[in-house]
Amino acid sequence: MSDTPPIRVAFQGELGAFSEEAIQQLWPGGAEPLPHRDFGDVVRAVQSGTAERGVLPIENTIVGALAAAHDALAASEGLHVVAETVVNVHHCLLGPPGSTFEGVKMVLSHPAALAQCGAFFARNPRLELHPVYDTGGAAFDVANVADPDIATIASRGAASRYKLSILMPDIEDRADNQTRFLVISRSPVVLPMGTPARTTLLFSHADRPGALLSVLEPLARHGVDIHRLETRPTGEPWSYRFFLEFDHAFGEPIFETVFAEMTAAARAMRRLGTYPRWNPGRRGSIGWHSGSIPSIE
């Protein structure tokens, strides 16, 4: 048995949140999950060394980009994105033991979880929705209050952890609902040459016609596939920053050429990280592409 302590991983929410499931997927050998109130706290925990890694849910297949996680990532100076994983998200309506679906009047959960179950709530307009900061925390509160009128939306794992009854299983709008998570670290990951990789950039451009096109044009000219492009306000009036992800093989020379040309065209450019690319063809596990898998320990 190894005497090495488990890696400490910060996440937003309480134990039983879907972020804890992401941690279990990423470190199947065990990790110490460290709950935090918000995404900014997760970033600060990694920056300070309280945690070796942090996990941020960055997008969901139903509700799209998670704005607060993007803003926290933009504030993660000195940190690097080193991995990604995807969690299959199945929401259940949970209540205290002895409660029934017919008796529930109020439902607590994270706004994103509530949004992912819109059709269920449209069919049950009698239910009063109360957004809270986390699914795991909502499950904890429902268990402590033990009021049969109050339920939560959370995972089966949360039901087991907090000894809640599953009143209605799998109420998400789509059975293939998934959330993608990024891992942040104080040090970048080193990949074997040729590893299918993804790079995340953060940039802004000059306020002039064609400026955004100038930044993106090197990608098209060199045949690089853009995976995702998101826009967030900088905080200054009518000023925006862009998160861009593109796929490539690690170490291919064209990457540095493209990055240099994009940087020259941008007003500001930051490489948030280059990391192994998730393989969407393999669900329910880490899902890396086949081949040599770098350690994220």
Short mmCIF file of N, CA, C and O in Angstrom, two decimals, residues 154-219:
data_model
loop_
_atom_site.label_atom_id
_atom_site.label_comp_id
_atom_site.label_asym_id
_atom_site.label_seq_id
_atom_site.Cartn_x
_atom_site.Cartn_y
_atom_site.Cartn_z
N ALA A 154 -30.93 16.05 -7.91
CA ALA A 154 -29.51 15.71 -7.75
C ALA A 154 -29.30 14.30 -8.31
O ALA A 154 -30.21 13.71 -8.90
N SER A 155 -28.11 13.78 -8.10
CA SER A 155 -27.74 12.49 -8.69
C SER A 155 -28.11 11.32 -7.79
O SER A 155 -28.45 11.49 -6.61
N ARG A 156 -28.02 10.13 -8.34
CA ARG A 156 -28.21 8.93 -7.54
C ARG A 156 -27.14 8.84 -6.45
O ARG A 156 -27.40 8.35 -5.35
N GLY A 157 -25.94 9.32 -6.78
CA GLY A 157 -24.88 9.33 -5.78
C GLY A 157 -25.24 10.20 -4.59
O GLY A 157 -24.95 9.84 -3.43
N ALA A 158 -25.86 11.34 -4.85
CA ALA A 158 -26.29 12.21 -3.76
C ALA A 158 -27.39 11.54 -2.94
O ALA A 158 -27.43 11.67 -1.71
N ALA A 159 -28.28 10.81 -3.61
CA ALA A 159 -29.34 10.09 -2.89
C ALA A 159 -28.74 9.08 -1.93
O ALA A 159 -29.16 8.97 -0.77
N SER A 160 -27.73 8.35 -2.40
CA SER A 160 -27.08 7.36 -1.56
C SER A 160 -26.32 8.01 -0.41
O SER A 160 -26.41 7.57 0.74
N ARG A 161 -25.58 9.08 -0.70
CA ARG A 161 -24.77 9.74 0.32
C ARG A 161 -25.63 10.30 1.44
O ARG A 161 -25.29 10.20 2.62
N TYR A 162 -26.76 10.94 1.07
CA TYR A 162 -27.57 11.64 2.07
C TYR A 162 -28.83 10.87 2.46
O TYR A 162 -29.70 11.40 3.13
N LYS A 163 -28.89 9.60 2.02
CA LYS A 163 -30.00 8.70 2.40
C LYS A 163 -31.36 9.30 2.06
O LYS A 163 -32.29 9.33 2.87
N LEU A 164 -31.48 9.76 0.81
CA LEU A 164 -32.72 10.31 0.30
C LEU A 164 -33.41 9.28 -0.58
O LEU A 164 -32.77 8.39 -1.16
N SER A 165 -34.71 9.42 -0.73
CA SER A 165 -35.49 8.53 -1.60
C SER A 165 -35.56 9.12 -3.00
O SER A 165 -35.72 10.34 -3.17
N ILE A 166 -35.46 8.24 -4.00
CA ILE A 166 -35.62 8.67 -5.39
C ILE A 166 -37.11 8.67 -5.71
O ILE A 166 -37.73 7.61 -5.83
N LEU A 167 -37.69 9.86 -5.82
CA LEU A 167 -39.13 9.98 -6.07
C LEU A 167 -39.44 9.89 -7.55
O LEU A 167 -40.49 9.36 -7.93
N MET A 168 -38.56 10.44 -8.40
CA MET A 168 -38.71 10.36 -9.86
C MET A 168 -37.30 10.26 -10.45
O MET A 168 -36.49 11.17 -10.28
N PRO A 169 -36.97 9.16 -11.16
CA PRO A 169 -35.63 9.03 -11.72
C PRO A 169 -35.52 9.65 -13.12
O PRO A 169 -36.52 9.80 -13.84
N ASP A 170 -34.32 10.05 -13.47
CA ASP A 170 -33.97 10.43 -14.85
C ASP A 170 -34.96 11.43 -15.45
O ASP A 170 -35.60 11.16 -16.48
N ILE A 171 -35.07 12.60 -14.85
CA ILE A 171 -36.04 13.60 -15.30
C ILE A 171 -35.40 14.67 -16.19
O ILE A 171 -36.05 15.65 -16.54
N GLU A 172 -34.13 14.48 -16.58
CA GLU A 172 -33.48 15.43 -17.48
C GLU A 172 -34.18 15.43 -18.84
O GLU A 172 -34.82 14.45 -19.22
N ASP A 173 -34.06 16.55 -19.57
CA ASP A 173 -34.77 16.70 -20.84
C ASP A 173 -34.30 15.70 -21.89
O ASP A 173 -35.08 15.31 -22.77
N ARG A 174 -33.04 15.29 -21.81
CA ARG A 174 -32.50 14.33 -22.77
C ARG A 174 -31.74 13.25 -22.02
O ARG A 174 -30.98 13.54 -21.08
N ALA A 175 -31.88 12.01 -22.48
CA ALA A 175 -31.19 10.90 -21.83
C ALA A 175 -29.69 10.96 -22.05
O ALA A 175 -28.92 10.36 -21.29
N ASP A 176 -29.24 11.67 -23.11
CA ASP A 176 -27.81 11.77 -23.38
C ASP A 176 -27.21 13.06 -22.81
O ASP A 176 -26.18 13.54 -23.27
N ASN A 177 -27.84 13.63 -21.79
CA ASN A 177 -27.36 14.84 -21.13
C ASN A 177 -25.95 14.64 -20.57
O ASN A 177 -25.69 13.65 -19.88
N GLN A 178 -25.04 15.55 -20.88
CA GLN A 178 -23.66 15.43 -20.42
C GLN A 178 -23.10 16.80 -20.02
O GLN A 178 -23.51 17.82 -20.57
N THR A 179 -22.18 16.78 -19.08
CA THR A 179 -21.44 17.98 -18.71
C THR A 179 -19.95 17.73 -18.87
O THR A 179 -19.45 16.67 -18.48
N ARG A 180 -19.27 18.70 -19.45
CA ARG A 180 -17.83 18.62 -19.67
C ARG A 180 -17.10 19.41 -18.60
O ARG A 180 -17.50 20.52 -18.26
N PHE A 181 -16.05 18.84 -18.07
CA PHE A 181 -15.27 19.44 -16.99
C PHE A 181 -13.82 19.65 -17.44
O PHE A 181 -13.27 18.81 -18.17
N LEU A 182 -13.22 20.74 -16.99
CA LEU A 182 -11.80 21.00 -17.19
C LEU A 182 -11.08 20.90 -15.86
O LEU A 182 -11.61 21.25 -14.81
N VAL A 183 -9.83 20.44 -15.91
CA VAL A 183 -8.97 20.34 -14.73
C VAL A 183 -7.91 21.42 -14.80
O VAL A 183 -7.25 21.58 -15.84
N ILE A 184 -7.74 22.18 -13.71
CA ILE A 184 -6.72 23.23 -13.65
C ILE A 184 -5.63 22.85 -12.66
O ILE A 184 -5.88 22.17 -11.67
N SER A 185 -4.40 23.32 -12.97
CA SER A 185 -3.23 22.97 -12.18
C SER A 185 -2.24 24.12 -12.22
O SER A 185 -2.29 24.97 -13.12
N ARG A 186 -1.31 24.14 -11.27
CA ARG A 186 -0.27 25.18 -11.30
C ARG A 186 0.80 24.88 -12.34
O ARG A 186 1.56 25.77 -12.70
N SER A 187 0.88 23.64 -12.81
CA SER A 187 1.89 23.26 -13.80
C SER A 187 1.21 22.69 -15.03
O SER A 187 0.21 21.97 -14.91
N PRO A 188 1.74 22.98 -16.23
CA PRO A 188 1.15 22.40 -17.45
C PRO A 188 1.44 20.91 -17.54
O PRO A 188 2.35 20.40 -16.88
N VAL A 189 0.66 20.20 -18.34
CA VAL A 189 0.89 18.78 -18.55
C VAL A 189 1.79 18.61 -19.76
O VAL A 189 1.74 19.38 -20.72
N VAL A 190 2.67 17.60 -19.71
CA VAL A 190 3.55 17.27 -20.83
C VAL A 190 3.01 16.01 -21.49
O VAL A 190 2.87 14.97 -20.84
N LEU A 191 2.71 16.09 -22.78
CA LEU A 191 2.09 14.98 -23.50
C LEU A 191 3.09 14.30 -24.42
O LEU A 191 4.02 14.93 -24.93
N PRO A 192 2.90 13.01 -24.69
CA PRO A 192 3.71 12.35 -25.71
C PRO A 192 3.44 12.98 -27.08
O PRO A 192 2.33 13.40 -27.38
N MET A 193 4.47 13.04 -27.90
CA MET A 193 4.33 13.60 -29.25
C MET A 193 3.24 12.86 -30.01
O MET A 193 3.14 11.64 -29.96
N GLY A 194 2.40 13.61 -30.69
CA GLY A 194 1.34 13.03 -31.49
C GLY A 194 0.06 12.75 -30.75
O GLY A 194 -0.93 12.31 -31.36
N THR A 195 0.02 12.99 -29.43
CA THR A 195 -1.22 12.77 -28.66
C THR A 195 -2.35 13.64 -29.21
O THR A 195 -2.15 14.84 -29.42
N PRO A 196 -3.53 13.08 -29.46
CA PRO A 196 -4.67 13.93 -29.82
C PRO A 196 -4.95 14.92 -28.69
O PRO A 196 -5.28 14.52 -27.58
N ALA A 197 -4.77 16.20 -28.98
CA ALA A 197 -4.81 17.22 -27.94
C ALA A 197 -5.85 18.28 -28.26
O ALA A 197 -6.33 18.40 -29.39
N ARG A 198 -6.18 19.03 -27.24
CA ARG A 198 -7.05 20.20 -27.37
C ARG A 198 -6.38 21.38 -26.67
O ARG A 198 -5.83 21.22 -25.57
N THR A 199 -6.40 22.54 -27.30
CA THR A 199 -5.84 23.75 -26.70
C THR A 199 -6.95 24.75 -26.46
O THR A 199 -7.82 24.95 -27.31
N THR A 200 -6.95 25.36 -25.27
CA THR A 200 -7.91 26.40 -24.92
C THR A 200 -7.18 27.74 -24.84
O THR A 200 -6.17 27.86 -24.14
N LEU A 201 -7.68 28.73 -25.57
CA LEU A 201 -7.11 30.07 -25.61
C LEU A 201 -8.12 31.07 -25.06
O LEU A 201 -9.33 30.86 -25.14
N LEU A 202 -7.60 32.17 -24.54
CA LEU A 202 -8.41 33.30 -24.11
C LEU A 202 -7.84 34.54 -24.79
O LEU A 202 -6.65 34.83 -24.64
N PHE A 203 -8.67 35.27 -25.55
CA PHE A 203 -8.14 36.42 -26.26
C PHE A 203 -9.17 37.54 -26.37
O PHE A 203 -10.37 37.34 -26.17
N SER A 204 -8.67 38.72 -26.68
CA SER A 204 -9.51 39.86 -27.03
C SER A 204 -8.95 40.46 -28.31
O SER A 204 -7.79 40.21 -28.67
N HIS A 205 -9.77 41.24 -29.01
CA HIS A 205 -9.31 41.81 -30.27
C HIS A 205 -9.56 43.32 -30.29
O HIS A 205 -10.31 43.86 -29.46
N ALA A 206 -8.95 43.98 -31.23
CA ALA A 206 -9.12 45.42 -31.37
C ALA A 206 -10.54 45.76 -31.77
O ALA A 206 -11.25 44.94 -32.39
N ASP A 207 -10.99 46.95 -31.42
CA ASP A 207 -12.34 47.40 -31.75
C ASP A 207 -12.34 48.04 -33.14
O ASP A 207 -12.36 49.26 -33.29
N ARG A 208 -12.33 47.20 -34.15
CA ARG A 208 -12.35 47.67 -35.54
C ARG A 208 -12.97 46.58 -36.41
O ARG A 208 -12.94 45.39 -36.05
N PRO A 209 -13.53 46.95 -37.56
CA PRO A 209 -14.13 45.96 -38.45
C PRO A 209 -13.11 44.89 -38.88
O PRO A 209 -11.97 45.22 -39.24
N GLY A 210 -13.53 43.66 -38.83
CA GLY A 210 -12.68 42.56 -39.29
C GLY A 210 -11.65 42.08 -38.30
O GLY A 210 -10.88 41.16 -38.60
N ALA A 211 -11.63 42.67 -37.08
CA ALA A 211 -10.58 42.30 -36.12
C ALA A 211 -10.71 40.84 -35.67
O ALA A 211 -9.71 40.13 -35.57
N LEU A 212 -11.94 40.39 -35.40
CA LEU A 212 -12.13 39.00 -34.98
C LEU A 212 -11.75 38.05 -36.11
O LEU A 212 -11.08 37.03 -35.88
N LEU A 213 -12.13 38.37 -37.32
CA LEU A 213 -11.76 37.54 -38.46
C LEU A 213 -10.26 37.42 -38.59
O LEU A 213 -9.72 36.35 -38.90
N SER A 214 -9.54 38.51 -38.34
CA SER A 214 -8.08 38.48 -38.45
C SER A 214 -7.45 37.51 -37.45
O SER A 214 -6.46 36.84 -37.77
N VAL A 215 -8.04 37.43 -36.24
CA VAL A 215 -7.51 36.51 -35.24
C VAL A 215 -7.79 35.06 -35.63
O VAL A 215 -6.95 34.17 -35.45
N LEU A 216 -8.98 34.80 -36.19
CA LEU A 216 -9.38 33.43 -36.48
C LEU A 216 -8.86 32.91 -37.82
O LEU A 216 -8.75 31.70 -38.03
N GLU A 217 -8.51 33.81 -38.71
CA GLU A 217 -8.13 33.43 -40.07
C GLU A 217 -6.98 32.42 -40.14
O GLU A 217 -7.01 31.49 -40.97
N PRO A 218 -5.93 32.53 -39.29
CA PRO A 218 -4.86 31.52 -39.36
C PRO A 218 -5.34 30.10 -39.14
O PRO A 218 -4.76 29.16 -39.72
N LEU A 219 -6.37 29.92 -38.34
CA LEU A 219 -6.90 28.57 -38.12
C LEU A 219 -7.44 27.99 -39.42
O LEU A 219 -7.15 26.84 -39.77
#
